[in-house]
Amino acid sequence: MTRIVIVEDEIDIASVVQDYLRHAGYETEHFTDGHSALESIVAAPPDLTLLDIMLPRLDGIEVLRRAREHTAHPIIMLTARIEEVDRLLGLELGADDYVCKPFSPRELVARVRAVLRRTAPGLQGPASQSEAPGLVLDDVHWRASLEGTPLNLTRREFGLLQVLSRHPGRIFSRARLLELAYDDTVDVTERAIDSHVKNLRRKLGAVTPEYDWIRSVYGVGFAWEAQADAAR
Ligand code: CA
């Protein structure tokens, strides 16, 4: 059975979340402080952890940071502050997703399902091109083709495609993309990234209009949709 740990000191929120998750068929375990949660997560990593940030004894960011030294299991952060999201999802802290408070329990369950699906065993391991069947990247010549059709990308678009497609489901902020996909960031603004992503989308869409490969994450950035998700 899929086991989910909930770390939340607000009892009312935790009990509603627990009810919904159990109803959806998950086994749940609840901790009200960061310290005991961390101990349990490290001793026996669950299938997924829902981690609030404002917690007594040890806050959620510290729990996340320390947990990541021992386990790579999926962790969804519960946060009331959108400005924290960038850092949470960055490689520095490595949360898998976040849900902003206040949230609907239904939305939370949907998010749990999505994260479990994309981190399911068959999809784990090093990022590879098999996540996007039909997509071939030539890293030496910055050329890409989709289902045999050359995409005719600019170097910028190629860089974005490289980073996004090799980490399906992972949400990248614009700042992070700027860091990873552009080797010289001098003349690139975060707004320019939006237009490069738009062009990339258009070129991908010309070959496979049935798929929306790149998901916009409101207020944050972009994520690559694994084809299994896109085809859903
Ligand atoms: Ca709290």
Short mmCIF file of C-alpha atoms and ligand atoms in Angstrom, two decimals:
data_model
loop_
_atom_site.label_atom_id
_atom_site.label_comp_id
_atom_site.label_asym_id
_atom_site.label_seq_id
_atom_site.Cartn_x
_atom_site.Cartn_y
_atom_site.Cartn_z
CA MET A 1 0.00 0.00 0.00
CA THR A 2 1.24 3.49 -0.78
CA ARG A 3 2.29 5.21 2.42
CA ILE A 4 2.14 8.99 2.75
CA VAL A 5 3.61 10.94 5.64
CA ILE A 6 1.88 14.23 6.51
CA VAL A 7 3.88 16.75 8.50
CA GLU A 8 1.56 19.51 9.64
CA ASP A 9 1.07 21.07 13.06
CA GLU A 10 -2.39 22.43 12.30
CA ILE A 11 -4.52 19.50 13.40
CA ASP A 12 -7.62 20.57 11.46
CA ILE A 13 -5.77 20.77 8.16
CA ALA A 14 -3.95 17.52 8.80
CA SER A 15 -7.11 15.59 9.61
CA VAL A 16 -8.93 16.79 6.49
CA VAL A 17 -5.92 15.89 4.35
CA GLN A 18 -5.70 12.51 6.03
CA ASP A 19 -9.37 11.79 5.39
CA TYR A 20 -9.09 12.64 1.71
CA LEU A 21 -5.91 10.64 1.20
CA ARG A 22 -7.32 7.58 2.98
CA HIS A 23 -10.46 7.86 0.96
CA ALA A 24 -8.27 7.88 -2.16
CA GLY A 25 -6.73 4.61 -1.00
CA TYR A 26 -3.50 5.77 0.62
CA GLU A 27 -2.12 4.81 3.99
CA THR A 28 -1.22 7.89 6.03
CA GLU A 29 0.93 8.75 9.00
CA HIS A 30 0.83 12.14 10.68
CA PHE A 31 3.51 14.12 12.52
CA THR A 32 3.00 17.49 14.17
CA ASP A 33 6.62 18.57 14.51
CA GLY A 34 9.61 18.62 12.21
CA HIS A 35 11.95 16.73 14.44
CA SER A 36 9.98 13.53 14.88
CA ALA A 37 8.94 13.65 11.20
CA LEU A 38 12.57 13.82 10.09
CA GLU A 39 13.52 10.88 12.28
CA SER A 40 10.76 8.76 10.81
CA ILE A 41 11.37 9.83 7.19
CA VAL A 42 15.06 9.01 7.41
CA ALA A 43 14.53 5.71 9.24
CA ALA A 44 11.85 4.50 6.81
CA PRO A 45 11.21 6.73 3.80
CA PRO A 46 7.52 6.64 2.84
CA ASP A 47 6.29 6.67 -0.75
CA LEU A 48 5.62 10.39 -0.46
CA THR A 49 5.81 13.15 2.16
CA LEU A 50 3.60 16.22 2.46
CA LEU A 51 5.66 18.73 4.37
CA ASP A 52 4.43 22.00 5.85
CA ILE A 53 7.01 24.77 6.20
CA MET A 54 5.94 26.44 9.45
CA LEU A 55 6.47 23.71 12.03
CA PRO A 56 7.54 23.58 15.65
CA ARG A 57 11.00 22.27 16.65
CA LEU A 58 12.40 22.05 13.13
CA ASP A 59 10.89 23.96 10.22
CA GLY A 60 9.91 22.28 6.97
CA ILE A 61 12.78 23.72 4.94
CA GLU A 62 15.28 22.30 7.38
CA VAL A 63 13.47 18.95 7.40
CA LEU A 64 13.59 18.95 3.59
CA ARG A 65 17.27 19.84 3.51
CA ARG A 66 18.25 17.16 6.01
CA ALA A 67 15.93 14.54 4.55
CA ARG A 68 17.53 15.03 1.13
CA GLU A 69 20.87 13.99 2.55
CA HIS A 70 19.38 10.52 3.09
CA THR A 71 16.45 9.96 0.77
CA ALA A 72 15.24 10.92 -2.70
CA HIS A 73 11.59 9.94 -2.16
CA PRO A 74 9.04 12.49 -3.44
CA ILE A 75 8.33 15.43 -1.14
CA ILE A 76 5.55 17.97 -1.72
CA MET A 77 5.85 21.20 0.25
CA LEU A 78 2.87 23.00 1.73
CA THR A 79 3.56 26.69 1.77
CA ALA A 80 1.71 29.91 2.39
CA ARG A 81 4.41 31.96 0.70
CA ILE A 82 4.67 31.86 -3.09
CA GLU A 83 8.03 33.65 -2.95
CA GLU A 84 9.56 30.57 -1.31
CA VAL A 85 8.64 28.29 -4.17
CA ASP A 86 11.66 29.06 -6.32
CA ARG A 87 14.07 28.01 -3.64
CA LEU A 88 12.07 24.95 -2.63
CA LEU A 89 12.06 23.53 -6.12
CA GLY A 90 15.62 24.51 -6.92
CA LEU A 91 18.36 21.94 -6.87
CA GLU A 92 19.53 23.42 -3.60
CA LEU A 93 16.55 22.02 -1.68
CA GLY A 94 15.00 19.61 -4.15
CA ALA A 95 11.31 19.44 -3.32
CA ASP A 96 9.32 17.66 -6.02
CA ASP A 97 6.34 19.97 -6.02
CA TYR A 98 4.51 22.44 -3.82
CA VAL A 99 0.94 23.31 -2.94
CA CYS A 100 0.05 26.79 -1.79
CA LYS A 101 -2.10 27.32 1.27
CA PRO A 102 -5.00 27.59 1.42
CA PHE A 103 -5.53 24.59 -0.86
CA SER A 104 -8.49 22.39 -1.62
CA PRO A 105 -7.98 18.82 -0.37
CA ARG A 106 -9.13 17.61 -3.76
CA GLU A 107 -6.40 19.60 -5.49
CA LEU A 108 -3.88 18.21 -3.04
CA VAL A 109 -4.89 14.62 -3.75
CA ALA A 110 -4.59 15.30 -7.49
CA ARG A 111 -1.10 16.68 -6.94
CA VAL A 112 -0.11 13.66 -4.86
CA ARG A 113 -1.28 11.34 -7.64
CA ALA A 114 0.62 13.29 -10.29
CA VAL A 115 3.86 13.28 -8.31
CA LEU A 116 3.56 9.57 -7.52
CA ARG A 117 2.93 8.84 -11.18
CA ARG A 118 5.93 10.72 -12.44
CA THR A 119 8.25 9.30 -9.77
CA ALA A 120 6.95 5.74 -10.18
CA PRO A 121 9.72 3.12 -10.42
CA GLY A 122 9.58 2.69 -14.20
CA LEU A 123 10.24 6.40 -14.65
CA GLN A 124 13.12 6.73 -12.23
CA GLY A 125 16.83 6.54 -12.83
CA PRO A 126 18.95 8.96 -14.80
CA ALA A 127 17.04 11.31 -17.03
CA SER A 128 17.10 9.99 -20.56
CA GLN A 129 15.62 10.59 -23.96
CA SER A 130 13.23 7.69 -23.54
CA GLU A 131 11.02 10.02 -21.49
CA ALA A 132 10.08 11.70 -24.76
CA PRO A 133 9.84 8.99 -27.38
CA GLY A 134 10.52 10.30 -30.83
CA LEU A 135 12.63 13.18 -29.60
CA VAL A 136 16.29 13.03 -30.59
CA LEU A 137 18.83 15.58 -29.43
CA ASP A 138 22.24 16.05 -31.00
CA ASP A 139 24.14 17.84 -28.25
CA VAL A 140 27.20 18.45 -30.39
CA HIS A 141 25.50 20.29 -33.22
CA TRP A 142 22.54 21.66 -31.22
CA ARG A 143 20.11 19.92 -33.49
CA ALA A 144 16.89 18.21 -32.53
CA SER A 145 14.26 16.21 -34.30
CA LEU A 146 10.84 14.99 -33.26
CA GLU A 147 9.43 11.88 -34.88
CA GLY A 148 12.00 12.21 -37.63
CA THR A 149 11.19 15.85 -38.41
CA PRO A 150 14.02 18.35 -37.84
CA LEU A 151 12.91 21.09 -35.46
CA ASN A 152 15.24 23.85 -36.73
CA LEU A 153 15.88 25.31 -33.29
CA THR A 154 17.98 28.27 -32.36
CA ARG A 155 20.74 27.63 -29.87
CA ARG A 156 18.60 29.12 -27.09
CA GLU A 157 15.62 26.98 -27.91
CA PHE A 158 17.84 23.92 -28.07
CA GLY A 159 19.26 24.68 -24.62
CA LEU A 160 15.78 24.96 -23.14
CA LEU A 161 14.66 21.75 -24.82
CA GLN A 162 17.71 19.95 -23.46
CA VAL A 163 17.11 20.97 -19.86
CA LEU A 164 13.33 20.56 -19.83
CA SER A 165 13.03 17.30 -21.78
CA ARG A 166 15.67 15.51 -19.75
CA HIS A 167 13.86 16.17 -16.48
CA PRO A 168 10.23 15.32 -17.19
CA GLY A 169 7.80 16.65 -14.64
CA ARG A 170 10.37 18.78 -12.91
CA ILE A 171 9.36 22.41 -12.55
CA PHE A 172 12.06 24.89 -13.51
CA SER A 173 11.85 28.54 -12.55
CA ARG A 174 12.90 31.11 -15.14
CA ALA A 175 15.92 31.97 -13.04
CA ARG A 176 16.94 28.32 -12.93
CA LEU A 177 16.47 27.93 -16.69
CA LEU A 178 18.57 31.00 -17.24
CA GLU A 179 21.31 29.35 -15.22
CA LEU A 180 21.07 25.92 -16.82
CA ALA A 181 20.05 26.49 -20.42
CA TYR A 182 22.00 29.59 -21.31
CA ASP A 183 25.75 29.51 -21.21
CA ASP A 184 26.09 33.28 -21.54
CA THR A 185 23.38 35.01 -19.58
CA VAL A 186 24.57 38.55 -20.14
CA ASP A 187 21.94 39.62 -22.63
CA VAL A 188 19.08 37.33 -21.63
CA THR A 189 16.17 38.51 -19.54
CA GLU A 190 13.61 36.28 -17.89
CA ARG A 191 11.06 37.70 -20.30
CA ALA A 192 13.19 36.54 -23.22
CA ILE A 193 12.89 32.99 -21.86
CA ASP A 194 9.12 33.23 -22.26
CA SER A 195 9.47 34.07 -25.91
CA HIS A 196 12.03 31.30 -26.48
CA VAL A 197 9.69 28.82 -24.78
CA LYS A 198 6.83 30.08 -26.94
CA ASN A 199 8.85 29.50 -30.12
CA LEU A 200 9.94 26.09 -28.91
CA ARG A 201 6.33 25.15 -28.19
CA ARG A 202 5.30 26.29 -31.64
CA LYS A 203 7.99 24.18 -33.32
CA LEU A 204 7.16 21.09 -31.27
CA GLY A 205 3.45 21.68 -31.84
CA ALA A 206 3.96 21.81 -35.59
CA VAL A 207 5.10 18.15 -35.49
CA THR A 208 2.84 16.79 -32.74
CA PRO A 209 -0.19 19.09 -32.41
CA GLU A 210 -1.83 16.49 -30.15
CA TYR A 211 0.67 17.05 -27.34
CA ASP A 212 1.39 20.04 -25.17
CA TRP A 213 4.96 19.20 -24.23
CA ILE A 214 5.73 22.19 -22.10
CA ARG A 215 3.54 23.07 -19.15
CA SER A 216 3.45 26.63 -17.80
CA VAL A 217 3.41 26.71 -14.04
CA TYR A 218 1.72 29.91 -12.99
CA GLY A 219 4.00 32.28 -11.13
CA VAL A 220 6.93 29.88 -11.28
CA GLY A 221 8.15 28.65 -14.64
CA PHE A 222 7.92 25.62 -16.90
CA ALA A 223 7.92 21.83 -16.83
CA TRP A 224 8.23 19.13 -19.48
CA GLU A 225 5.25 16.79 -19.66
CA ALA A 226 6.20 13.14 -20.02
CA GLN A 227 4.31 11.77 -22.99
CA ALA A 228 2.33 9.38 -20.79
CA ASP A 229 0.96 12.44 -19.02
CA ALA A 230 0.38 14.40 -22.18
CA ALA A 231 -1.53 11.51 -23.72
CA ARG A 232 -3.75 11.08 -20.68
CA CA B 1 2.16 24.95 10.13
#
